XYZ file of C-alpha atoms in Angstrom:
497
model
C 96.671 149.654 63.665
C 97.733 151.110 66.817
C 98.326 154.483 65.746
C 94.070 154.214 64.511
C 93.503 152.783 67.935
C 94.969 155.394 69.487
C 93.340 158.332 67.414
C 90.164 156.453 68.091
C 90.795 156.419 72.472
C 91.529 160.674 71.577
C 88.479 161.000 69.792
C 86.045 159.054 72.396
C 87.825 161.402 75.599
C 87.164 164.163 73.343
C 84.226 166.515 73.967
C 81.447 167.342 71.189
C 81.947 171.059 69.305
C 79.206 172.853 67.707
C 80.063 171.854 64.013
C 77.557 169.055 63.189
C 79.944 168.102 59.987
C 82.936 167.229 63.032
C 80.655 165.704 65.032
C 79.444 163.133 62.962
C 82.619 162.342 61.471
C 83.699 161.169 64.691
C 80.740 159.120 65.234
C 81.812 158.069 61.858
C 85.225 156.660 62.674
C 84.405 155.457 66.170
C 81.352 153.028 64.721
C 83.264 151.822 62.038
C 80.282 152.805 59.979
C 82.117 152.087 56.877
C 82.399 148.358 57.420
C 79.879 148.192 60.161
C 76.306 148.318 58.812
C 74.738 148.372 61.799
C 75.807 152.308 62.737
C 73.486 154.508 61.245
C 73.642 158.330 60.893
C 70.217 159.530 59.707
C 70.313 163.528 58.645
C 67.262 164.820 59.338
C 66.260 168.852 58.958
C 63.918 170.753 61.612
C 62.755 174.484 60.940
C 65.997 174.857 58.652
C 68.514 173.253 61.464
C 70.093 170.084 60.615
C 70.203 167.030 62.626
C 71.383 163.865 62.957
C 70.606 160.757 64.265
C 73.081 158.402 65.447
C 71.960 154.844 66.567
C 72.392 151.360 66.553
C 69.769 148.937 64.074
C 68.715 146.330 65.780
C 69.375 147.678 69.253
C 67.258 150.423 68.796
C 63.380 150.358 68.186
C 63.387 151.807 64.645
C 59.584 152.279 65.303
C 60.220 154.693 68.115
C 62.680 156.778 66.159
C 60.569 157.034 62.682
C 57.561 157.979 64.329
C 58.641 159.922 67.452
C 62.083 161.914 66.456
C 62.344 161.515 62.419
C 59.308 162.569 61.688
C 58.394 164.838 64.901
C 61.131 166.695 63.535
C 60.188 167.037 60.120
C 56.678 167.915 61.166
C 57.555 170.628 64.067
C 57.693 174.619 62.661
C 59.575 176.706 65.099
C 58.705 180.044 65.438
C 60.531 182.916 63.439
C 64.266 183.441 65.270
C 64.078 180.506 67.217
C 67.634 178.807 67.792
C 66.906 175.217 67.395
C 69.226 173.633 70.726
C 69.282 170.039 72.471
C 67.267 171.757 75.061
C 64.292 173.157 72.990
C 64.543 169.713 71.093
C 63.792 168.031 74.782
C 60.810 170.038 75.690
C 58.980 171.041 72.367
C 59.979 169.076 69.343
C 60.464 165.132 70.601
C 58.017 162.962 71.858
C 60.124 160.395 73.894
C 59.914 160.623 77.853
C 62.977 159.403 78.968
C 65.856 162.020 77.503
C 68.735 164.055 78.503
C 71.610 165.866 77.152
C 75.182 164.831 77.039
C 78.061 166.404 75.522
C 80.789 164.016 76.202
C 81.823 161.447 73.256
C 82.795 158.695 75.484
C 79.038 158.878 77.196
C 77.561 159.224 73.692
C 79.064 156.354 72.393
C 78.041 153.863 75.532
C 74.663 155.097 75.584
C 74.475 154.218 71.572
C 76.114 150.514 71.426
C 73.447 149.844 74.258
C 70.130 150.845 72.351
C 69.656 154.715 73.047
C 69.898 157.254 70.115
C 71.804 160.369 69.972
C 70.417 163.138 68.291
C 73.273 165.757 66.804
C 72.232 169.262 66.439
C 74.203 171.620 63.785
C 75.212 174.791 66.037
C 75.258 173.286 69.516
C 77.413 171.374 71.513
C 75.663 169.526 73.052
C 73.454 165.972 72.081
C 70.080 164.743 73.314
C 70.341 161.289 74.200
C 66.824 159.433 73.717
C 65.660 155.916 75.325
C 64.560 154.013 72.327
C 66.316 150.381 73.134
C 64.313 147.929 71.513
C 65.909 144.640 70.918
C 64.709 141.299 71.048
C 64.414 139.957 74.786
C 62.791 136.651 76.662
C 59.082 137.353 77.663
C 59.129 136.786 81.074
C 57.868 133.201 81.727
C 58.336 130.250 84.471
C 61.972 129.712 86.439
C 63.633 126.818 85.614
C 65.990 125.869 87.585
C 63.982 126.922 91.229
C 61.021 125.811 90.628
C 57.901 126.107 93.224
C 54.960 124.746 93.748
C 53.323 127.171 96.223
C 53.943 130.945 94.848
C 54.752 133.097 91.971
C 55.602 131.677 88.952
C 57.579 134.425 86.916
C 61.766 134.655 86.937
C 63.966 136.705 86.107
C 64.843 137.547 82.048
C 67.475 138.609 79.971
C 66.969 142.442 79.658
C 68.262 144.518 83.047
C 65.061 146.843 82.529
C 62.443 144.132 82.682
C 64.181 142.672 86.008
C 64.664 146.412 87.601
C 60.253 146.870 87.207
C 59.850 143.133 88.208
C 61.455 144.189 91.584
C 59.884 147.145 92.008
C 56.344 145.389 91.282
C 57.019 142.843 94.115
C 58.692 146.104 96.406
C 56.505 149.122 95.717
C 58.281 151.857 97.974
C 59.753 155.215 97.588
C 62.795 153.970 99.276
C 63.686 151.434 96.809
C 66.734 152.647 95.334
C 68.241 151.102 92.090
C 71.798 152.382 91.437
C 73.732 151.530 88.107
C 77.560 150.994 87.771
C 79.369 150.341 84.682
C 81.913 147.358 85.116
C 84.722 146.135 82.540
C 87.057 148.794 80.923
C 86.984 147.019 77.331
C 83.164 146.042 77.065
C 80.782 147.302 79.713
C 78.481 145.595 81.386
C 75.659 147.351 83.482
C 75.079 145.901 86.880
C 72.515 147.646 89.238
C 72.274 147.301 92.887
C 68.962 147.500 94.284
C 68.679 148.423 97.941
C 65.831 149.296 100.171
C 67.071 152.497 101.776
C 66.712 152.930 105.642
C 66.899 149.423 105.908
C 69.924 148.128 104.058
C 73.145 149.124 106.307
C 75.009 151.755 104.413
C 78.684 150.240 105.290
C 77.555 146.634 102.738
C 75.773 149.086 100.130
C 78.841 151.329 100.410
C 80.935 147.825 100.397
C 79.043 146.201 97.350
C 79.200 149.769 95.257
C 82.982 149.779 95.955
C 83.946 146.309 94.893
C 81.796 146.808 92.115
C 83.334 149.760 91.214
C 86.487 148.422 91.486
C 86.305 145.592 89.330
C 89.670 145.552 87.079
C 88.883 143.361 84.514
C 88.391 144.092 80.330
C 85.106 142.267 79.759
C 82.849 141.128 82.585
C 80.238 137.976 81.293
C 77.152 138.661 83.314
C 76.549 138.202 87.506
C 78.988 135.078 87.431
C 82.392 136.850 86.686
C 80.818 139.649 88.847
C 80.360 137.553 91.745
C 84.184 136.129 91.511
C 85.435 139.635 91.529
C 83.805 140.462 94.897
C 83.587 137.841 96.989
C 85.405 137.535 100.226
C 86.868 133.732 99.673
C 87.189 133.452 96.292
C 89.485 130.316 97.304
C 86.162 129.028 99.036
C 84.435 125.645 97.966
C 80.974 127.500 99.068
C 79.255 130.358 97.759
C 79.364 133.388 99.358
C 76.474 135.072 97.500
C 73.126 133.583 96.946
C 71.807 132.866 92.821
C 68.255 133.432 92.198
C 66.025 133.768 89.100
C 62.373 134.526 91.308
C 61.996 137.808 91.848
C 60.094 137.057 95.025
C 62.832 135.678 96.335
C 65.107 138.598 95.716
C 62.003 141.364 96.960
C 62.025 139.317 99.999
C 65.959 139.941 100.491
C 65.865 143.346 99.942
C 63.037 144.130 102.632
C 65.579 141.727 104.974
C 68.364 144.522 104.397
C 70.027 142.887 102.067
C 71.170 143.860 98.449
C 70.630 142.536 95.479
C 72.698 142.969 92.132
C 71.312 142.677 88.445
C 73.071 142.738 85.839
C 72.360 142.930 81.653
C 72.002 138.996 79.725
C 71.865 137.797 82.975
C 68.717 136.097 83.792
C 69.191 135.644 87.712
C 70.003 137.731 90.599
C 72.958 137.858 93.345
C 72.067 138.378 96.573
C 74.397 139.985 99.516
C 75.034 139.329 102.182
C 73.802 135.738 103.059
C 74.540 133.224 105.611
C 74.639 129.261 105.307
C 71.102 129.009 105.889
C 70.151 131.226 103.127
C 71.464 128.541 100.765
C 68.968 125.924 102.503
C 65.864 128.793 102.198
C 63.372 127.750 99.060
C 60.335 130.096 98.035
C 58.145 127.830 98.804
C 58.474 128.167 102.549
C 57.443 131.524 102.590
C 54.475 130.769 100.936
C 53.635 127.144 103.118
C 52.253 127.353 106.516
C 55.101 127.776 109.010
C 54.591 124.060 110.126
C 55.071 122.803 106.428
C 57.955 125.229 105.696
C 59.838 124.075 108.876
C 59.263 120.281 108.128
C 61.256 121.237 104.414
C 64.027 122.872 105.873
C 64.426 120.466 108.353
C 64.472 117.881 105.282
C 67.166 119.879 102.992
C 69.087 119.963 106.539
C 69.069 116.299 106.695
C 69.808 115.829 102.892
C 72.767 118.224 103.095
C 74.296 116.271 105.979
C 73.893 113.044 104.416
C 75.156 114.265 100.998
C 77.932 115.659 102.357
C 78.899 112.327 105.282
C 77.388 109.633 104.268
C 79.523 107.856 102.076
C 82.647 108.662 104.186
C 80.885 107.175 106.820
C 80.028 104.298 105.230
C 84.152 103.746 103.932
C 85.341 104.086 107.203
C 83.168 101.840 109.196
C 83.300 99.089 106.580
C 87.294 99.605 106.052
C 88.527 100.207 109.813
C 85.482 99.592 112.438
C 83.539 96.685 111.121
C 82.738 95.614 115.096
C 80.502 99.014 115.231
C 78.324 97.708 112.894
C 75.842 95.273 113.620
C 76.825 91.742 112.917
C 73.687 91.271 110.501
C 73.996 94.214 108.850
C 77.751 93.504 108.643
C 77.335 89.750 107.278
C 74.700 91.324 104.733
C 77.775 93.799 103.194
C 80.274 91.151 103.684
C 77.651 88.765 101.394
C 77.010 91.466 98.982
C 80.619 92.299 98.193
C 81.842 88.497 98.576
C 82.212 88.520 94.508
C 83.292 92.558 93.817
C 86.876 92.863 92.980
C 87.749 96.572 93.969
C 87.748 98.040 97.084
C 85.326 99.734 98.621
C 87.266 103.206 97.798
C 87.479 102.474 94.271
C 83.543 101.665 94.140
C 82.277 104.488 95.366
C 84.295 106.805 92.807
C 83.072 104.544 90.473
C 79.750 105.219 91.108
C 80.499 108.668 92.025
C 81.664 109.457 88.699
C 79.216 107.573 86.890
C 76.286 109.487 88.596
C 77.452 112.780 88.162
C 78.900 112.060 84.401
C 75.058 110.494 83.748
C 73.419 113.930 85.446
C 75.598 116.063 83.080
C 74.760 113.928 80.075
C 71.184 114.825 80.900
C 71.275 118.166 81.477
C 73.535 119.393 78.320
C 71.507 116.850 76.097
C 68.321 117.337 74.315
C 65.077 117.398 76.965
C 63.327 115.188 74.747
C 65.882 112.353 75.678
C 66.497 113.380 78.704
C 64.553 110.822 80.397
C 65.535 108.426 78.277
C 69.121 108.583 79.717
C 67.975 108.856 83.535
C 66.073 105.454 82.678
C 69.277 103.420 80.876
C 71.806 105.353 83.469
C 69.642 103.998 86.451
C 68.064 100.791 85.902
C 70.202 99.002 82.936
C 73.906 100.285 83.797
C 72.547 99.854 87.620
C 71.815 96.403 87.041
C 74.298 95.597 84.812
C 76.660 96.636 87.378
C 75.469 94.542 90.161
C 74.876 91.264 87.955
C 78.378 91.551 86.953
C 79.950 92.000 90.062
C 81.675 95.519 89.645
C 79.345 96.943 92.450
C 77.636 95.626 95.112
C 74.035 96.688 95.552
C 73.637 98.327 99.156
C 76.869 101.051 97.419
C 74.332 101.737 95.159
C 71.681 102.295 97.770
C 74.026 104.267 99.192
C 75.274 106.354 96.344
C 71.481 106.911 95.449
C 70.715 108.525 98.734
C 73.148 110.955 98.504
C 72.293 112.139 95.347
C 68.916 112.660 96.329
C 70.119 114.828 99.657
C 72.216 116.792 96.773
C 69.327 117.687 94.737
C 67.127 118.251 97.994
C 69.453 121.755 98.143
C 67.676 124.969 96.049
C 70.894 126.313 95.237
C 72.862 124.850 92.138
C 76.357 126.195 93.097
C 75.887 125.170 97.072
C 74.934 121.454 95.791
C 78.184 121.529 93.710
C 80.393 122.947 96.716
C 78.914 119.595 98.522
C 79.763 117.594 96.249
C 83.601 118.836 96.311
C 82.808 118.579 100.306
C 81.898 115.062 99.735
C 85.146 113.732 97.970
C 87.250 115.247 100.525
C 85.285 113.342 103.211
C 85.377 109.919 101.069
C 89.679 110.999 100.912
C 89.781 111.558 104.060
C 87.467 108.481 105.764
C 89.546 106.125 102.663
C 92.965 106.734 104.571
C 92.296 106.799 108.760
C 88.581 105.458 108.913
C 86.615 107.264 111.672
C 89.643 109.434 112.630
C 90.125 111.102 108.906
C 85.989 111.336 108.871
C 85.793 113.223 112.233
C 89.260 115.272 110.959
C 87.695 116.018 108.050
C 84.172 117.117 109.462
C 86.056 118.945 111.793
C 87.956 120.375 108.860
C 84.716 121.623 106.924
C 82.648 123.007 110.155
C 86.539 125.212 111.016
C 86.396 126.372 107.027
C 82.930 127.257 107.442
C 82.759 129.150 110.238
C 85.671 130.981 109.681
C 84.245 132.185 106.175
C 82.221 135.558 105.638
C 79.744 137.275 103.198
C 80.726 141.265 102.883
C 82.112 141.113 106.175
C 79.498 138.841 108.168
C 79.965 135.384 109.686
C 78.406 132.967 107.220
C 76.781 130.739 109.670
C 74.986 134.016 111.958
C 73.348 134.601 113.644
C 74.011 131.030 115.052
C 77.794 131.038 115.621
C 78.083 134.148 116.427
C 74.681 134.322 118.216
C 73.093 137.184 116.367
C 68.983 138.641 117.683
C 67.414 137.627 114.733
C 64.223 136.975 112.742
C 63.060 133.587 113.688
C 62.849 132.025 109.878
C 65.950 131.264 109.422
C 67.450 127.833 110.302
C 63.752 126.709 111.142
C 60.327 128.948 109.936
C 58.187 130.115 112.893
C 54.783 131.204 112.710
C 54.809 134.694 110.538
C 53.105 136.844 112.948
C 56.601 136.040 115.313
C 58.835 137.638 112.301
C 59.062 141.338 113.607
C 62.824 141.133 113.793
C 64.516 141.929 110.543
C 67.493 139.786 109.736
C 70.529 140.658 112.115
C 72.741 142.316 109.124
C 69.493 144.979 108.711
C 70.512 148.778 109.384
C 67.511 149.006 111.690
C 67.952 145.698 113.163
C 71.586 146.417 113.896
C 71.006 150.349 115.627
C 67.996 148.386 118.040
C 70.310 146.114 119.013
C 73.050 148.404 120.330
C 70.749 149.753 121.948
């Protein structure tokens, strides 16, 4: 087995020769092709040279190579004396745009598992390599996850192709650049980084196309695993890089100097670098007037706050400084929780867990009961609860209200970072009251500030102050947003200047 595996590595380092018999048998023994019925060789003869064609079915669009290399081949007459080489093939025989020759096996054999054909020509050394990928992919259709209700309505898909001309419909410039690199030294995965040259700073593009390119792993799934390899903190609770499956959303990074990464069977986008408030930004607000769009930010800034405080808060003044509370207020919780047997610690993980358990029994369940479950999780088990005696109703007020500042955040990774955020709070608040709660805010706002994305402070241009454009923490009128964002190559040469 290893000695095969071996002879295999030597054969894909190895170089094509001009014998089309040797040539084949090493596409031969490199597909497998006598247990793997997918690899097909298809022999082929054009003005007495023989050819073959080396693909994968199902991959490849078996229209594309019956009716524009099979049979253009069959049909072509060369004149008398004319050698029959990859490139007269290119220019006179096939009838596929995208081509070029390649005469190293390893190349060959990429190209092939990932759609394209290779056409083998008896007497040269050298193969045409044809785009014909045609596999089954996900029409593009609505997001699901960011969903808007001012603005575009198409996101992101499976196939890296359809994403790469959804950008460049939403960016139409000569400078946008789109730049592949091959990641994973077992199976390959193709991740591009799209840039907007002139205006991205060439020390991130030069910092993304390093990490990328130095990414030391055998297989890498798709822009998740990409993003763990490259991030600054990968010990972080927060997200460094910002998720997104609109393609609006990702055009409007890239024209802010920032870069954004696609990758194959990954139906989203990463975005780099990004600050805090990029994780509070929703496409909507691009799309609202300024007054609207600054209202909802100010909204997700209020819902991440309370997410994040509020039931820490509410531990440590009802645990250790009852006498800041109003003494109504405070006779209504002392009434509420005169029958509940746990403590007030034990209650809110209760319900903590319970909420969360009951929003990942809805999301990995069937959508048609999906409701269903929201209904018995909230009102029966709710009520249940309370008339029993287990919880006392203003926790579940409580506990309700923060869930709804979690879900008031676009980004599905940032909301789960909060939630982490949250439970140390509720730890922390649980064992020294206000003390622990301000130790622990203290705690996050140190973390956070000290954190960067590709080398910039996460929460700039605010700590450090940054010139900026103003729609960032807030959304000011559009015909104020001349500034690019502070991490812009322009932005940053005006600015030393």
């Amino acid at each position: 087995m290893f000695g095969l595996d071996n002879y295999r590595l030597a054969l894909s380092r190895s170089e094509l020769s001009a014998s089309l018999d040797e040539n084949t048998s090493r596409f031969r023994t490199l597909l497998s092709s006598d247990v793997n019925s997918d690899a097909q060789l298809r022999f082929v003869d054009c003005s007495g040279t023989r050819l073959c064609a080396v693909y994968i079915e199902g991959m490849a669009d078996d229209r594309k190579i019956s009716d524009f290399i099979l049979r253009a081949c069959v049909a072509h007459v060369a004149p008398p004396g004319q050698n029959i080489d990859a490139a007269y093939l290119m220019h006179k025989v096939l009838e596929i745009a995208q081509c070029e020759t390649e005469h190293r096996v390893c190349e060959i054999l990429d190209a092939v598992v990932t759609g394209m054909t290779a056409v083998l020509i008896d007497g040269c050394d050298e193969a045409v390599m044809l785009e014909t990928r045609g596999y089954p992919a996900r029409q593009v259709n609505r997001t699901t996850n960011e969903s808007v209700v001012i603005g575009a309505q198409e996101g992101f898909v499976e196939s890296l192709r359809t994403n790469m001309t959804l950008m460049r419909r939403y960016v139409p410039s000569a400078g946008l650049i789109t730049e592949c690199v091959e990641v994973g030294t077992l199976v390959s995965t193709h991740v591009a980084m799209v840039y907007l040259k002139g205006v991205a700073d060439e020390a991130v593009v030069d910092a993304v196309r390093r990490r990328l390119k130095g990414i030391d792993a055998k297989t890498v799934q798709g822009l998740g695993a990409v993003q763990q390899h490259i991030e600054d903190h990968p010990w972080a609770l927060l997200p460094q890089m910002l998720q997104t499956e609109r393609p609006d959303r990702a055009a409007s990074c890239v024209t802010d100097g920032q870069v954004v990464m696609l990758a194959e069977n990954s139906p989203y986008a990463l975005v780099a670098p990004i600050t805090l408030f990029h994780q509070l930004h929703a496409s909507d607000d691009s799309f609202s007037r300024w007054q609207y769009g600054t209202f909802l930010r100010l909204i997700r800034i209020v819902g991440m706050l309370i997410s994040v405080f509020l039931p820490g808060l509410y531990i440590a003044l009802t645990d250790y400084h009852m006498h800041l509370l109003p003494l109504s207020l405070l006779g209504s919780i002392a009434e509420a929780r005169a029958n509940v047997p746990f403590p007030i610690l034990a209650e809110i993980l209760i319900m903590e867990f319970s909420f969360y358990l009951i929003n990942e029994a809805g999301t990995r369940i069937p959508q048609q009961i999906g409701s269903a479950l929201g209904i018995v999780g909230a009102l029966i088990l709710g009520q249940a609860a309370v008339s029993a005696s287990i919880i006392s109703p203003i926790l579940i007020i409580i506990v309700a209200i923060t869930g709804l500042g979690n879900y008031a955040i676009p980004d599905y990774g940032f909301g789960i970072g909060l939630v982490i955020c949250r439970l140390f709070v509720i730890g922390c608040s649980a064992a020294f009251g206000l003390y622990g709660f301000c130790m622990a805010a203290f705690a996050l706002t140190v973390s956070v500030c000290g954190m960067k994305s590709f080398g910039f402070p996460y929460v700039a241009p605010i700590a450090p102050v940054r010139p900026h454009n103003p729609d960032l923490l807030l959304r000011l009128p559009i015909w104020l947003q001349r500034r690019p964002m502070y991490f812009a190559a322009r932005q940053r040469r005006d600015d030393r200047q």
